[in-house]
CSV table of C-alpha atoms and ligand atoms in Angstrom, one decimal:
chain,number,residue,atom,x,y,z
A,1,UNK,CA,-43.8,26.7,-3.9
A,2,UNK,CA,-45.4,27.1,-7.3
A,3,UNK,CA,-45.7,24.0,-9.5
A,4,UNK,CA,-46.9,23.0,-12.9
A,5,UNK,CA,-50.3,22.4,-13.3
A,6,UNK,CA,-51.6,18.7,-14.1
A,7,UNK,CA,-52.9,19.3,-17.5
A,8,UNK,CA,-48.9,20.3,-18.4
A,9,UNK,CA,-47.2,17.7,-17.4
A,10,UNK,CA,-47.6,15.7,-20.3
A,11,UNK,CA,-45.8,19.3,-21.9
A,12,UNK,CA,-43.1,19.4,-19.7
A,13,UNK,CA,-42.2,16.0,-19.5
A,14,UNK,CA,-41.5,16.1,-23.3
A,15,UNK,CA,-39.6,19.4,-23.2
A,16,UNK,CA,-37.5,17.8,-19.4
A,17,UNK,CA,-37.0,14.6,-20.8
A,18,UNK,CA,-37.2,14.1,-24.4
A,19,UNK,CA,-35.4,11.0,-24.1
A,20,UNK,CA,-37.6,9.2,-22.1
A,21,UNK,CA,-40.0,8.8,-25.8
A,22,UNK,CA,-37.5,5.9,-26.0
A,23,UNK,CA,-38.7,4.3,-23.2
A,24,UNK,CA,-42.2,5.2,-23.9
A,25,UNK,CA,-42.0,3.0,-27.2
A,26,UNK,CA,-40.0,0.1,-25.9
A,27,UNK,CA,-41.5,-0.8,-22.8
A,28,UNK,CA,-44.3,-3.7,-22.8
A,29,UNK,CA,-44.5,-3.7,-19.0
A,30,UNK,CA,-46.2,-0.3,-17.0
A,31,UNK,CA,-43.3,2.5,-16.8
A,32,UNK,CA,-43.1,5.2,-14.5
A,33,UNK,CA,-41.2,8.3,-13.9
A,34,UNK,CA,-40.4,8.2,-10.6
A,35,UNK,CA,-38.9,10.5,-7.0
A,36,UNK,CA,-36.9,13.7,-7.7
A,37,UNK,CA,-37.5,13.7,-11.0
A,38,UNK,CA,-41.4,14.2,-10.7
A,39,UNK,CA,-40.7,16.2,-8.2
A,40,UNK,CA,-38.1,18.3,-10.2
A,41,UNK,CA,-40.9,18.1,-13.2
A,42,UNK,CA,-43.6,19.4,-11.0
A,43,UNK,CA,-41.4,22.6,-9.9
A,44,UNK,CA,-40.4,23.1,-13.5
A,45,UNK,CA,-36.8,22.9,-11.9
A,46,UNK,CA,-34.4,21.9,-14.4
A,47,UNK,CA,-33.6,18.4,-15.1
A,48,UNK,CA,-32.4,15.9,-12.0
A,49,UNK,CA,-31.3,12.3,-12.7
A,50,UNK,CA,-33.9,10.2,-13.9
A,51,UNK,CA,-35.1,7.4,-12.2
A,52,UNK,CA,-37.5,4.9,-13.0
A,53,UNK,CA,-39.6,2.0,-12.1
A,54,UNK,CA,-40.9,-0.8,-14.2
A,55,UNK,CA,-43.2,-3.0,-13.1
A,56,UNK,CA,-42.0,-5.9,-14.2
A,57,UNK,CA,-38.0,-6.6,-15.7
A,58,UNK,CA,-35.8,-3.9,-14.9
A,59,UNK,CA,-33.4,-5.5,-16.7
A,60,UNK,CA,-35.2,-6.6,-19.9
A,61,UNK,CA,-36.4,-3.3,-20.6
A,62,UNK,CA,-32.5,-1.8,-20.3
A,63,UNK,CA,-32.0,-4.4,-22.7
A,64,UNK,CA,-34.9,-3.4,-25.1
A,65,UNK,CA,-34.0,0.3,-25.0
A,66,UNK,CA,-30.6,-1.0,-26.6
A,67,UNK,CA,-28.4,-0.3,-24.0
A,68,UNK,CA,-25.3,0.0,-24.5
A,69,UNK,CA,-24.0,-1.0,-21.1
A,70,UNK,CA,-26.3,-1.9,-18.6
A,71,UNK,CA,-24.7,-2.4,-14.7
A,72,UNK,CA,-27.6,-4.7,-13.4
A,73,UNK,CA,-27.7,-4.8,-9.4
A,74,UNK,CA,-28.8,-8.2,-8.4
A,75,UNK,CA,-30.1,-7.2,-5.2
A,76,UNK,CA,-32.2,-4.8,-6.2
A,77,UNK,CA,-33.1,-5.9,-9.7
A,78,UNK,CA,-31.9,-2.8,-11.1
A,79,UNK,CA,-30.2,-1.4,-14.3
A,80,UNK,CA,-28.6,2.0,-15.5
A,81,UNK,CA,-28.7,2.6,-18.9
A,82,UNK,CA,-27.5,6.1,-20.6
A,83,UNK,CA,-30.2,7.4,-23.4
A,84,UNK,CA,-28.9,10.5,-25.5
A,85,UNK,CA,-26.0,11.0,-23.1
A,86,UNK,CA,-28.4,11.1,-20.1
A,87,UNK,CA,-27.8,8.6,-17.4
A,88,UNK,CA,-31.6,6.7,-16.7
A,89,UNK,CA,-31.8,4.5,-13.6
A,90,UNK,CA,-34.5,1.7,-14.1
A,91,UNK,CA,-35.7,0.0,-11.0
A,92,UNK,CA,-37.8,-3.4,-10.9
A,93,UNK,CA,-41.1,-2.2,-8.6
A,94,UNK,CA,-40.8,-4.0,-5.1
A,95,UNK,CA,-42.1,-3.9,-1.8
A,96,UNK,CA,-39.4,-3.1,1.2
A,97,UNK,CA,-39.5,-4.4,4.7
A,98,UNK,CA,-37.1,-3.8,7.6
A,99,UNK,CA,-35.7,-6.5,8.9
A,100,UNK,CA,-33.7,-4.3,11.8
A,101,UNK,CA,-33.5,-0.2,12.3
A,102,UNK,CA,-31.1,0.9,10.3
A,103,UNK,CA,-30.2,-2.7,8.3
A,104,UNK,CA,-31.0,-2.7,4.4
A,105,UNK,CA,-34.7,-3.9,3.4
A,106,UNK,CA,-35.1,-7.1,2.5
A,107,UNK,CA,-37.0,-7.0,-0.6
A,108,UNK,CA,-39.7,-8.5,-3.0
A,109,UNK,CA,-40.6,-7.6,-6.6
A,110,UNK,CA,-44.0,-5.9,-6.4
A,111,UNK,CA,-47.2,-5.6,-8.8
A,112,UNK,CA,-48.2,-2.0,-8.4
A,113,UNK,CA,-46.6,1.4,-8.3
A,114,UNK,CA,-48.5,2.3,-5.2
A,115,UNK,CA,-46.7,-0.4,-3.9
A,116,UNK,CA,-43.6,0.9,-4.5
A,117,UNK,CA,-44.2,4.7,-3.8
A,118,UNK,CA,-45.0,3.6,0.1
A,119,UNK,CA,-41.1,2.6,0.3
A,120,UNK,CA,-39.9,5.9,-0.2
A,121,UNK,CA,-38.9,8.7,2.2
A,122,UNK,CA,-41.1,11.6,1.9
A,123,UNK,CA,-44.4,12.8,0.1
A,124,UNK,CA,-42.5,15.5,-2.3
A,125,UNK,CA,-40.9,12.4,-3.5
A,126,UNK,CA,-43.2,9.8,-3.4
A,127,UNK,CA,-45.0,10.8,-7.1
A,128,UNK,CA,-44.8,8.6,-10.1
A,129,UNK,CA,-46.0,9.6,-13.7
A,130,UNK,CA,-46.4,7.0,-15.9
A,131,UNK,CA,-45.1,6.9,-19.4
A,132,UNK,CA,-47.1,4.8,-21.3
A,133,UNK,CA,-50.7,6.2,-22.0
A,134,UNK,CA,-51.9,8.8,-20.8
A,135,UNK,CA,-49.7,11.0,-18.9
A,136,UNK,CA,-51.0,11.6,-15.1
A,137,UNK,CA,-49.7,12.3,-11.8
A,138,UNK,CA,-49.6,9.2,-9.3
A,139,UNK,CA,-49.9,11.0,-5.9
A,140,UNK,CA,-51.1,8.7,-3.5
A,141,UNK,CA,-49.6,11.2,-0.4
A,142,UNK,CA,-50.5,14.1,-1.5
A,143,UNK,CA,-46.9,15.1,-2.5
A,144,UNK,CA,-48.3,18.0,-4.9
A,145,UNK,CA,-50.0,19.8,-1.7
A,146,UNK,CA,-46.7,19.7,0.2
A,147,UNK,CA,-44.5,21.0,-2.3
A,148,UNK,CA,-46.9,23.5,-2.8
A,149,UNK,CA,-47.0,23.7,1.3
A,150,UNK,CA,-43.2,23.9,1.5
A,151,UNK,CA,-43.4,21.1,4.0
A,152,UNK,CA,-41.8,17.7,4.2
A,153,UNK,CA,-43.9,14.8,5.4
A,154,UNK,CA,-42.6,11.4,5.7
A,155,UNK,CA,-44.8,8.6,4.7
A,156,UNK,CA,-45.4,6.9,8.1
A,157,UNK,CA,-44.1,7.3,11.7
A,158,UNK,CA,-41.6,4.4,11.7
A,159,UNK,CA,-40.0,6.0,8.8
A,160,UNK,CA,-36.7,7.1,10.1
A,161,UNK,CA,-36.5,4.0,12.4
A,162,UNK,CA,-36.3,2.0,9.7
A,163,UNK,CA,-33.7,4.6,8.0
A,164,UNK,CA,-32.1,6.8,9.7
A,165,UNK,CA,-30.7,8.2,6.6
A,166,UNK,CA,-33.8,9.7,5.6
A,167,UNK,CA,-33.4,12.3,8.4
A,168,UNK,CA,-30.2,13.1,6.5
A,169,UNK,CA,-32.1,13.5,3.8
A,170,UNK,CA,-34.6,15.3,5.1
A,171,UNK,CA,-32.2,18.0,6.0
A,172,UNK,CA,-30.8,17.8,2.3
A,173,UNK,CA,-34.1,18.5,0.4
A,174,UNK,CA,-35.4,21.4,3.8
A,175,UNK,CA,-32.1,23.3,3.0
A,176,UNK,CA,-32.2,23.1,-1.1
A,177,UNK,CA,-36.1,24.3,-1.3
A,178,UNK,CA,-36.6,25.9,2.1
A,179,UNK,CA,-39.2,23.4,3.5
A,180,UNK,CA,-40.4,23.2,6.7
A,181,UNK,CA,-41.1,20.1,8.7
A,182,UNK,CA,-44.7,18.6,8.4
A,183,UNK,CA,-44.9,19.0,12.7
A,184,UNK,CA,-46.1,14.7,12.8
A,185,UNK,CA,-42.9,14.5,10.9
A,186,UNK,CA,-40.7,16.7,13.3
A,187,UNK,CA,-40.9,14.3,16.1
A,188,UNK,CA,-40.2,11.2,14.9
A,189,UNK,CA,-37.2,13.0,12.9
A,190,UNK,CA,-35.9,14.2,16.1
A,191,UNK,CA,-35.9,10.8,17.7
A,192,UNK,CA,-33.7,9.4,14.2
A,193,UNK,CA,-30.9,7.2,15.8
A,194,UNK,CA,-28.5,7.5,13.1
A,195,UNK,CA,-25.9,5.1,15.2
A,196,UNK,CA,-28.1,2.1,13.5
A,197,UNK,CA,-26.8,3.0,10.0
A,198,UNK,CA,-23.4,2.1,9.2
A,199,UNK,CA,-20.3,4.9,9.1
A,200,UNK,CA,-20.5,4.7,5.3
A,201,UNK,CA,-24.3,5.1,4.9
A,202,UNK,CA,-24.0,7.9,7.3
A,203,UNK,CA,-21.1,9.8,5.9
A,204,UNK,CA,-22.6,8.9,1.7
A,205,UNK,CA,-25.5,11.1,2.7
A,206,UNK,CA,-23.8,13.5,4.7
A,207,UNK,CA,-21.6,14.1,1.5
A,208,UNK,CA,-24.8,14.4,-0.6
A,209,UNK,CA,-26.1,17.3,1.6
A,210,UNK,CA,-22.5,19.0,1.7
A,211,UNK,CA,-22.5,19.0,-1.8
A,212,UNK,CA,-25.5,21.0,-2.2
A,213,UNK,CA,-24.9,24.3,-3.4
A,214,UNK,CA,-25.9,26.1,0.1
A,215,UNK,CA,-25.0,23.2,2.6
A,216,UNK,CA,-24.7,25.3,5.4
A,217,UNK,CA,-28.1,25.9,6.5
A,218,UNK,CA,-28.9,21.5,6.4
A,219,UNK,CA,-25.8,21.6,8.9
A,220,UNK,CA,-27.4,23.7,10.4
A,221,UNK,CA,-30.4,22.3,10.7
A,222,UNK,CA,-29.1,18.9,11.4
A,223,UNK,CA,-27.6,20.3,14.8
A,224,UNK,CA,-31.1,22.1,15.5
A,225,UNK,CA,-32.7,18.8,15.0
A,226,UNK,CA,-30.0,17.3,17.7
A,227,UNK,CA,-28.6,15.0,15.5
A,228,UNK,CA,-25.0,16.0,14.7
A,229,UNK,CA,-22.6,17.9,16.6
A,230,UNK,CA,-21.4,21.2,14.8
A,231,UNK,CA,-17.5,21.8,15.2
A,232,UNK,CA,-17.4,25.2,17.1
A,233,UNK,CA,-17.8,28.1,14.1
A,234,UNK,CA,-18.1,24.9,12.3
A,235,UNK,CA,-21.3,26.8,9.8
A,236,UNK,CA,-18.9,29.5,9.5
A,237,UNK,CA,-16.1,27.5,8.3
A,238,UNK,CA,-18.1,25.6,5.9
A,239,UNK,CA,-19.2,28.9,3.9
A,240,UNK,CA,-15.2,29.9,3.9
A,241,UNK,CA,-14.3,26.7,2.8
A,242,UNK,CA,-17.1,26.5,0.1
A,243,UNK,CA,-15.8,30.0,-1.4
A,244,UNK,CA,-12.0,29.2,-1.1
A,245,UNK,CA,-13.1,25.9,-3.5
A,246,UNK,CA,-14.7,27.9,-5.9
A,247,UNK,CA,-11.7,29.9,-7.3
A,248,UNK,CA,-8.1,29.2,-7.8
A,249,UNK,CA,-5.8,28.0,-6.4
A,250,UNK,CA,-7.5,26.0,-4.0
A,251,UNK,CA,-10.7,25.1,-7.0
A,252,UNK,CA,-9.3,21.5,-7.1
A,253,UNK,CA,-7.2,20.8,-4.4
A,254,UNK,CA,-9.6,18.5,-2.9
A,255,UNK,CA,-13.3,17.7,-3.4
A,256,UNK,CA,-15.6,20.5,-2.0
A,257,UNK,CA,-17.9,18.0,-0.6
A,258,UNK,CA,-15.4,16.4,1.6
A,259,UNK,CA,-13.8,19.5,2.7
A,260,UNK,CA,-17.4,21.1,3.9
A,261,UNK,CA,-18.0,17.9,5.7
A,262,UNK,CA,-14.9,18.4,7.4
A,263,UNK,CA,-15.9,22.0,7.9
A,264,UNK,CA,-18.8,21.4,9.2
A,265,UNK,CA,-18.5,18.4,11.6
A,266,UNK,CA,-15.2,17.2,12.0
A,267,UNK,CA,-13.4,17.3,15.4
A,268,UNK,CA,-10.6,19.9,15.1
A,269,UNK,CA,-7.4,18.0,14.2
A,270,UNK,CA,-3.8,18.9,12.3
A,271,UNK,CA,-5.5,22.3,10.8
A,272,UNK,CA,-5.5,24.2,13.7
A,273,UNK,CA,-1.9,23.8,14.6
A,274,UNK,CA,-1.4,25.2,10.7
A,275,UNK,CA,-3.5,28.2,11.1
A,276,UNK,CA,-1.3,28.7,14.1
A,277,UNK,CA,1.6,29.1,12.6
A,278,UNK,CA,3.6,32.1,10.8
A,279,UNK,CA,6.4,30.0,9.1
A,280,UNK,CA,9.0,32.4,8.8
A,281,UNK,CA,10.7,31.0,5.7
A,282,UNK,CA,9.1,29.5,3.0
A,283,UNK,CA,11.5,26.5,4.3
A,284,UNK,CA,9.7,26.3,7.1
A,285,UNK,CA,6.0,26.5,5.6
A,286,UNK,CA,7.1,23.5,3.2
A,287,UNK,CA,8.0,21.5,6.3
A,288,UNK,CA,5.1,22.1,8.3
A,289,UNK,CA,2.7,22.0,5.3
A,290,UNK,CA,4.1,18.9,3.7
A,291,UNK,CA,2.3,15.2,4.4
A,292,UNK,CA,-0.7,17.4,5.4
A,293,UNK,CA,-3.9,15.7,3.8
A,294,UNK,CA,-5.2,18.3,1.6
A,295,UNK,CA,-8.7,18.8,3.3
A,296,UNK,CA,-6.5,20.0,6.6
A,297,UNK,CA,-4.7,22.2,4.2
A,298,UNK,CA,-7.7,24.0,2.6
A,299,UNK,CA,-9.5,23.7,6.3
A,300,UNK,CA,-6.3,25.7,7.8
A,301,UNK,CA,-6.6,28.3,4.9
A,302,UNK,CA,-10.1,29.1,5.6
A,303,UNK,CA,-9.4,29.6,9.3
A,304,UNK,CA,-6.8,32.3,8.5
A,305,UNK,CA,-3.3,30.8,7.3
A,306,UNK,CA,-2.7,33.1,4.2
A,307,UNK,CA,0.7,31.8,3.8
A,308,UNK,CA,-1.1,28.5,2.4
A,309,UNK,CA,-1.6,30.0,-0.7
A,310,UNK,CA,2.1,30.7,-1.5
A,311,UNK,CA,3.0,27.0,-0.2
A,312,UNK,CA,0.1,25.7,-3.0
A,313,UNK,CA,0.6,28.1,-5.5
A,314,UNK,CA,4.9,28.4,-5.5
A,315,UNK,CA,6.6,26.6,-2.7
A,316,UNK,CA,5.5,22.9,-2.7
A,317,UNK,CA,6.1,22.5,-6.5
A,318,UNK,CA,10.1,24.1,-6.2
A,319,UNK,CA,12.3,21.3,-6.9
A,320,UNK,CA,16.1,20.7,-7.4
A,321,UNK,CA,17.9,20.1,-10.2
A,322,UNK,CA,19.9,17.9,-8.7
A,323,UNK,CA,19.3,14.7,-7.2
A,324,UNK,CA,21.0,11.5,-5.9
A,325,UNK,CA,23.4,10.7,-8.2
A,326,UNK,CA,24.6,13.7,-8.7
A,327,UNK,CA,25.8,13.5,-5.4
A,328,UNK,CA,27.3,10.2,-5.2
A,329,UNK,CA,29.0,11.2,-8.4
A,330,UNK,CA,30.5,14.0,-6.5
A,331,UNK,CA,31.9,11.5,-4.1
A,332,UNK,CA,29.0,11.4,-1.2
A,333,UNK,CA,28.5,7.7,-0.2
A,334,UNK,CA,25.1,6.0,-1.1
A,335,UNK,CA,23.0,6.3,2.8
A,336,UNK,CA,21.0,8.5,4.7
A,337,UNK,CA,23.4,11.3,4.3
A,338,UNK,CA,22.9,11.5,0.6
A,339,UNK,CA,18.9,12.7,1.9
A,340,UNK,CA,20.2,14.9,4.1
A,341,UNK,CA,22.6,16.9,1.7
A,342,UNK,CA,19.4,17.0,-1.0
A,343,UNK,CA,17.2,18.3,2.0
A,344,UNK,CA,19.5,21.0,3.0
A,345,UNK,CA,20.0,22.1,-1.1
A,346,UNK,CA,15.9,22.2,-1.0
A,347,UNK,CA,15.3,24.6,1.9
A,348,UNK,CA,18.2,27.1,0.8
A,349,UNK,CA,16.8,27.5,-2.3
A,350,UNK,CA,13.6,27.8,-1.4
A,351,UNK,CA,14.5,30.8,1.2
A,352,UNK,CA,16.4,32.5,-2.2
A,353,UNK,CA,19.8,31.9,-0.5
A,354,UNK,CA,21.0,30.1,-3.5
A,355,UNK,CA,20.3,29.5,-7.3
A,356,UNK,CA,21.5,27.1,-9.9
A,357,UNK,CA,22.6,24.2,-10.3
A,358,UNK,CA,26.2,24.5,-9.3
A,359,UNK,CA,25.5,26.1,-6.0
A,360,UNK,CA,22.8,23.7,-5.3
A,361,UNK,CA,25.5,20.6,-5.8
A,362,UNK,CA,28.1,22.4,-3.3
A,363,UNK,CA,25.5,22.8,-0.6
A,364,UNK,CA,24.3,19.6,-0.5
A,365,UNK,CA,27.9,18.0,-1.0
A,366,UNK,CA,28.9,19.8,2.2
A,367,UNK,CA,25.8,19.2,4.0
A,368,UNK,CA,26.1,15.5,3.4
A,369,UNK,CA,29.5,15.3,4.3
A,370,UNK,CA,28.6,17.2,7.3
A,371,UNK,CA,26.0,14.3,8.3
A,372,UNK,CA,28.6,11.6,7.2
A,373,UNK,CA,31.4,13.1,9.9
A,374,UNK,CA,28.6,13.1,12.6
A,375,UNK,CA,27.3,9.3,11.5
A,376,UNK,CA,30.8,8.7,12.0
B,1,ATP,P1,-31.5,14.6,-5.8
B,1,ATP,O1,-32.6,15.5,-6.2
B,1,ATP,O2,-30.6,15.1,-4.7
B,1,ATP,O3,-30.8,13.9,-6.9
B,1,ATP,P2,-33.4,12.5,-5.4
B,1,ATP,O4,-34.7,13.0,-4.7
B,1,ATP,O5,-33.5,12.2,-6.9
B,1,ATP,O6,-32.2,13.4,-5.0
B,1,ATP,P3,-32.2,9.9,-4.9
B,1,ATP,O7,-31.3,9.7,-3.7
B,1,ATP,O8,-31.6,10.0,-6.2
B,1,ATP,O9,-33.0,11.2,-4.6
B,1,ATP,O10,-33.2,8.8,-4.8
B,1,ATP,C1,-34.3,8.8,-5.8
B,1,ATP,C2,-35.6,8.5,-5.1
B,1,ATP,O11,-35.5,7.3,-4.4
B,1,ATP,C3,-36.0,9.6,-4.1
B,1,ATP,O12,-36.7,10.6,-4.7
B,1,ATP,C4,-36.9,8.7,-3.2
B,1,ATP,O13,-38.2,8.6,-3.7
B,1,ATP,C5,-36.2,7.4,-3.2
B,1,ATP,N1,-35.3,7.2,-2.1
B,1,ATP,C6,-33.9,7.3,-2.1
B,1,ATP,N2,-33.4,7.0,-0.9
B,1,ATP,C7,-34.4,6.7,-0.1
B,1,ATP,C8,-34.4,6.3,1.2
B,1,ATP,N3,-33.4,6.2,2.0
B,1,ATP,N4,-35.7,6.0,1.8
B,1,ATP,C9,-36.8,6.0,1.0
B,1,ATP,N5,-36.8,6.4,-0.3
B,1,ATP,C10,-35.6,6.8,-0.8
């Protein structure tokens, strides 16, 4: 890939990141853009969040820059500030060490930005520029010659031992900018034992890589790599599913990254008995459809049930205009049967068999009476 030249960056970090002259003016301690966003910078790519690392008080520089709000994590000494509207993360440099594959660093403030660079995960993000005087490029791995290369290269060969989730991001960044594996990196990536990372660490950056806008080829990739199991058409699925969630009627019925996920790597489950079916009555597609989770619903859709748009669209909003008390005001005792006179009103009327309110009440009058004789 092309990027910027050197001598612009000072240029295009103004024009990116005009807010950042703030930070410029209020920081007494070194500053430093830092990760995507120099990497963003550097492939004049628009703008990605902004992250960056002071070396020295995270949190008194949020403070200086006026904050409004500032979240400070303890932990990690850092704070997130918003500058013109644009959220700006601001890290305290430190050193990280592993106490266990897999476990989160322990870690230690640190004095220099090189420092803090060698925690990260690969090259192409492992560039700092700083923002107080002159504006250069800190590339102590060569992170401008890969991105030019197209290749990713972690930083050492324990890296995904001590993160696994870096092989899951790995696959994130290949499939965004159509990299290729540095081949020292390949190995080591393919070893990645991503049981040491917990279910939520796992499944946070499997999220962030099914969010992507072409997710496909990263779940693909992961499975090349031996490290998930795709479901069975499961890349297939994942495109249909990312289509049907970018229109109506399906747009917001449930977030597109969880759905691809689901797509993608989840073991078949109450979906495929949907996409089965051929409800006969719109009756019958409300009770099959109903108490589904929505990603089932949209993951049923996409492997062929076209009556799933009629159920989201007309069926599963029709309602009576009756209800409960209209029924024990008719003389049905308050029970179970009372339910059962409301659910047989609900299904005729949603087959067209009847309309209004009148003929609604005398169904589900008889039909509760009906269930009172057989409760006896
Ligand atoms: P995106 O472009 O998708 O927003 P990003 O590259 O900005 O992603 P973030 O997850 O926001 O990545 O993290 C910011 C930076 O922090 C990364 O660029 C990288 O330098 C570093 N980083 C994040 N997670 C890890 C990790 N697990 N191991 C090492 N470094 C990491």
């Amino acid at each position: 890939m092309t990027t910027i030249p050197v001598d612009n960056l000072a240029e295009a970090l103004r024009r990116a990141h005009p807010e950042l002259d703030a930070v410029r003016a209020s920081s007494e301690a070194p500053v430093y853009l830092v990760g995507g966003a120099v990497r963003d910078l550097l492939l004049g790519r628009g703008r990605s969040d902004v992250d960056l690392v002071v070396v020295g008080d995270a949190a008194a520089l949020a403070a200086r820059l006026g904050a409004a709000k500032t979240v400070e994590h303890e932990r990690f000494a850092t704070a997130k500030v918003e500058l013109d509207g644009h959220q700006v993360d601001i890290a305290t440099a430190r050193a990280e060490t592993y106490p266990q594959p897999g476990a989160l660093p322990e870690v230690e403030p640190a004095t220099e930005i090189e420092t803090d660079l060698a925690r990260r995960d690969f090259t192409i993000n492992a560039m700092a520029v700083p923002l107080r005087g002159a504006v250069s490029l800190i590339d102590p791995y060569g992170g401008r010659a890969d991105l030019e290369a197209g290749v990713l290269r972690a930083l050492h060969a324990r890296s995904f031992i001590d993160d696994p989730t870096r092989a899951l991001r790995a696959a994130r960044y290949a499939a965004r900018f159509g990299f290729g594996l540095e081949p020292g990196t390949e190995g080591p990536l393919r070893r990645t034992d991503l049981e040491t990372v917990s279910d939520d660490r796992r499944r946070a950056d499997l999220l962030r890589l099914a969010a992507e806008p072409e997710p496909a080829r990263g779940f693909e990739l992961l499975a090349a790599w031996g490290l998930v199991e795709l479901r069975p058409e499961g890349i297939a699925l994942a495109a249909r599913v990312g289509e049907l969630l970018s229109a109506p009627p399906w747009q917001r019925v449930v977030p597109r990254d969880r759905a691809v996920l689901a797509a993608a790597l989840g073991s078949p489950g109450g979906e495929e008995r949907l996409a089965a079916a051929r409800p006969e009555r719109p009756s019958l597609a409300v009770e099959l459809a109903r108490g589904h989770d929505p990603v089932e619903l949209v993951l049923a859709r996409a492997l062929g049930a076209e009556w799933l748009d009629r159920y989201l669209i007309e069926w599963r909003s029709v309602r009576l205009e009756i209800d409960g008390d209209d029924l024990i005001a008719a003389g049905v005792r308050q029970g179970p049967a009372v339910g059962r006179g409301l659910d047989e009103a609900l299904r005729r009327k949603l087959d067209g068999e009847i309309a209004g309110r009148e003929a609604q009440l005398e169904v589900a009058v008889a039909a509760a009476r009906g269930a009172e004789r057989c409760q006896g």
